[in-house]
């Protein structure tokens, strides 16, 4: 088998994988009821499907013509911008109260600080002591 035949099989597999992921993303976009669950279909599954299509295009251009790196730039742009746009769409849904929001976390001054809660102060001194297993 020559390299051209192997790359042709790789192109076919990449197109098949891309079409399956794109089909699952489209079905998920239609089937999910809530806007937050519907958000996952095009951003997660669709991104992988489009990435597989672009990979097939890159392989084809390097196999049967002059190679091009345009697809690599498109893929990088897609993989960077898709999570950001999904985050913004989720924030809009949360701020519009269009979805169930998680409960508010308890308010205290120990989260993300070096303050230790009162009930854990007895453990603070234990971790500073050296172990007595010198041998």
mmCIF file of C-alpha atoms in Angstrom:
data_model
loop_
_atom_site.group_PDB
_atom_site.id
_atom_site.type_symbol
_atom_site.label_atom_id
_atom_site.label_comp_id
_atom_site.label_asym_id
_atom_site.label_seq_id
_atom_site.Cartn_x
_atom_site.Cartn_y
_atom_site.Cartn_z
ATOM 1 C CA UNK A 1 0.000 0.000 0.000
ATOM 2 C CA UNK A 2 1.314 3.372 -0.950
ATOM 3 C CA UNK A 3 1.136 6.483 1.153
ATOM 4 C CA UNK A 4 -1.512 7.938 -1.131
ATOM 5 C CA UNK A 5 -3.864 5.012 -0.500
ATOM 6 C CA UNK A 6 -3.306 5.205 3.253
ATOM 7 C CA UNK A 7 -4.015 8.929 3.240
ATOM 8 C CA UNK A 8 -7.144 8.326 1.151
ATOM 9 C CA UNK A 9 -8.401 5.933 3.820
ATOM 10 C CA UNK A 10 -7.515 8.485 6.514
ATOM 11 C CA UNK A 11 -9.464 11.151 4.606
ATOM 12 C CA UNK A 12 -12.482 8.842 4.315
ATOM 13 C CA UNK A 13 -12.377 7.961 8.019
ATOM 14 C CA UNK A 14 -12.034 11.615 8.984
ATOM 15 C CA UNK A 15 -15.020 12.539 6.799
ATOM 16 C CA UNK A 16 -17.049 9.708 8.299
ATOM 17 C CA UNK A 17 -16.183 10.715 11.867
ATOM 18 C CA UNK A 18 -16.923 14.364 11.097
ATOM 19 C CA UNK A 19 -20.293 13.558 9.571
ATOM 20 C CA UNK A 20 -21.279 11.349 12.531
ATOM 21 C CA UNK A 21 -20.353 14.078 15.013
ATOM 22 C CA UNK A 22 -22.157 16.744 12.978
ATOM 23 C CA UNK A 23 -25.256 14.528 12.750
ATOM 24 C CA UNK A 24 -25.240 13.881 16.508
ATOM 25 C CA UNK A 25 -24.845 17.635 17.119
ATOM 26 C CA UNK A 26 -27.785 18.453 14.845
ATOM 27 C CA UNK A 27 -29.982 15.801 16.457
ATOM 28 C CA UNK A 28 -29.015 17.054 19.913
ATOM 29 C CA UNK A 29 -29.856 20.608 18.914
ATOM 30 C CA UNK A 30 -33.317 19.495 17.841
ATOM 31 C CA UNK A 31 -34.070 16.982 20.620
ATOM 32 C CA UNK A 32 -32.993 18.767 23.796
ATOM 33 C CA UNK A 33 -35.701 20.845 25.458
ATOM 34 C CA UNK A 34 -33.809 23.255 27.682
ATOM 35 C CA UNK A 35 -31.610 25.978 26.239
ATOM 36 C CA UNK A 36 -28.700 25.091 28.520
ATOM 37 C CA UNK A 37 -28.700 21.420 27.500
ATOM 38 C CA UNK A 38 -29.232 22.413 23.877
ATOM 39 C CA UNK A 39 -26.105 24.546 24.130
ATOM 40 C CA UNK A 40 -23.821 21.506 24.434
ATOM 41 C CA UNK A 41 -24.753 19.952 21.105
ATOM 42 C CA UNK A 42 -23.343 22.556 18.706
ATOM 43 C CA UNK A 43 -20.456 23.686 20.892
ATOM 44 C CA UNK A 44 -19.001 20.348 21.937
ATOM 45 C CA UNK A 45 -20.039 17.809 19.334
ATOM 46 C CA UNK A 46 -20.208 20.220 16.424
ATOM 47 C CA UNK A 47 -16.726 21.533 17.076
ATOM 48 C CA UNK A 48 -15.248 18.033 16.896
ATOM 49 C CA UNK A 49 -17.238 17.340 13.709
ATOM 50 C CA UNK A 50 -16.052 20.509 11.994
ATOM 51 C CA UNK A 51 -12.510 19.771 13.208
ATOM 52 C CA UNK A 52 -12.659 16.336 11.547
ATOM 53 C CA UNK A 53 -13.910 17.912 8.299
ATOM 54 C CA UNK A 54 -11.042 20.409 8.370
ATOM 55 C CA UNK A 55 -8.567 17.612 9.076
ATOM 56 C CA UNK A 56 -9.888 15.724 6.043
ATOM 57 C CA UNK A 57 -9.505 18.877 3.951
ATOM 58 C CA UNK A 58 -5.918 19.323 5.125
ATOM 59 C CA UNK A 59 -5.061 15.710 4.357
ATOM 60 C CA UNK A 60 -6.652 15.988 0.914
ATOM 61 C CA UNK A 61 -4.760 19.173 0.056
ATOM 62 C CA UNK A 62 -1.437 17.619 1.085
ATOM 63 C CA UNK A 63 -2.201 14.346 -0.722
ATOM 64 C CA UNK A 64 -3.599 15.477 -4.065
ATOM 65 C CA UNK A 65 -2.407 19.037 -4.459
ATOM 66 C CA UNK A 66 -0.339 21.706 -2.904
ATOM 67 C CA UNK A 67 -0.535 21.673 0.844
ATOM 68 C CA UNK A 68 -2.332 24.481 2.603
ATOM 69 C CA UNK A 69 -2.274 25.576 6.216
ATOM 70 C CA UNK A 70 -5.490 27.618 6.016
ATOM 71 C CA UNK A 71 -7.478 24.786 7.556
ATOM 72 C CA UNK A 72 -5.138 24.649 10.528
ATOM 73 C CA UNK A 73 -5.726 28.331 11.206
ATOM 74 C CA UNK A 74 -9.493 27.875 10.883
ATOM 75 C CA UNK A 75 -9.356 24.907 13.264
ATOM 76 C CA UNK A 76 -7.339 26.861 15.836
ATOM 77 C CA UNK A 77 -9.762 29.783 15.620
ATOM 78 C CA UNK A 78 -12.739 27.433 15.973
ATOM 79 C CA UNK A 79 -11.311 25.610 18.987
ATOM 80 C CA UNK A 80 -10.509 28.896 20.719
ATOM 81 C CA UNK A 81 -13.761 30.734 20.039
ATOM 82 C CA UNK A 82 -16.324 27.922 20.509
ATOM 83 C CA UNK A 83 -15.879 27.585 24.304
ATOM 84 C CA UNK A 84 -15.896 31.355 24.750
ATOM 85 C CA UNK A 85 -19.123 31.778 22.795
ATOM 86 C CA UNK A 86 -20.710 28.878 24.695
ATOM 87 C CA UNK A 87 -19.737 30.532 27.968
ATOM 88 C CA UNK A 88 -21.339 33.820 26.897
ATOM 89 C CA UNK A 89 -24.536 32.073 25.777
ATOM 90 C CA UNK A 90 -24.734 30.228 29.099
ATOM 91 C CA UNK A 91 -24.226 33.481 31.014
ATOM 92 C CA UNK A 92 -27.063 35.110 29.068
ATOM 93 C CA UNK A 93 -29.366 32.219 29.952
ATOM 94 C CA UNK A 94 -28.416 32.438 33.607
ATOM 95 C CA UNK A 95 -28.865 36.221 33.786
ATOM 96 C CA UNK A 96 -32.225 36.042 32.012
ATOM 97 C CA UNK A 97 -33.227 33.323 34.501
ATOM 98 C CA UNK A 98 -34.179 31.118 31.549
ATOM 99 C CA UNK A 99 -32.784 28.048 33.300
ATOM 100 C CA UNK A 100 -32.485 26.533 36.760
ATOM 101 C CA UNK A 101 -29.652 28.220 38.557
ATOM 102 C CA UNK A 102 -27.538 26.440 41.161
ATOM 103 C CA UNK A 103 -28.063 27.413 44.796
ATOM 104 C CA UNK A 104 -26.049 30.298 46.159
ATOM 105 C CA UNK A 105 -22.887 29.227 47.979
ATOM 106 C CA UNK A 106 -22.667 29.980 51.684
ATOM 107 C CA UNK A 107 -21.100 33.342 52.413
ATOM 108 C CA UNK A 108 -17.958 33.200 54.504
ATOM 109 C CA UNK A 109 -14.513 34.733 54.509
ATOM 110 C CA UNK A 110 -12.591 31.455 54.182
ATOM 111 C CA UNK A 111 -13.244 30.608 50.556
ATOM 112 C CA UNK A 112 -10.223 31.337 48.368
ATOM 113 C CA UNK A 113 -8.302 32.877 51.251
ATOM 114 C CA UNK A 114 -5.825 31.734 53.846
ATOM 115 C CA UNK A 115 -8.361 32.176 56.658
ATOM 116 C CA UNK A 116 -9.093 28.939 58.500
ATOM 117 C CA UNK A 117 -12.581 28.178 59.867
ATOM 118 C CA UNK A 118 -12.820 27.969 63.656
ATOM 119 C CA UNK A 119 -13.731 24.266 63.643
ATOM 120 C CA UNK A 120 -10.571 23.471 61.623
ATOM 121 C CA UNK A 121 -8.083 25.469 63.707
ATOM 122 C CA UNK A 122 -7.123 22.390 65.769
ATOM 123 C CA UNK A 123 -5.974 20.679 62.545
ATOM 124 C CA UNK A 124 -3.821 23.646 61.538
ATOM 125 C CA UNK A 125 -1.257 23.005 64.266
ATOM 126 C CA UNK A 126 -1.125 19.258 63.540
ATOM 127 C CA UNK A 127 0.099 19.704 59.969
ATOM 128 C CA UNK A 128 3.009 21.905 61.039
ATOM 129 C CA UNK A 129 4.438 19.335 63.464
ATOM 130 C CA UNK A 130 7.233 17.118 62.089
ATOM 131 C CA UNK A 131 6.504 13.427 62.061
ATOM 132 C CA UNK A 132 8.148 11.328 64.767
ATOM 133 C CA UNK A 133 9.103 8.445 62.454
ATOM 134 C CA UNK A 134 12.823 9.224 62.337
ATOM 135 C CA UNK A 135 14.766 6.050 61.896
#
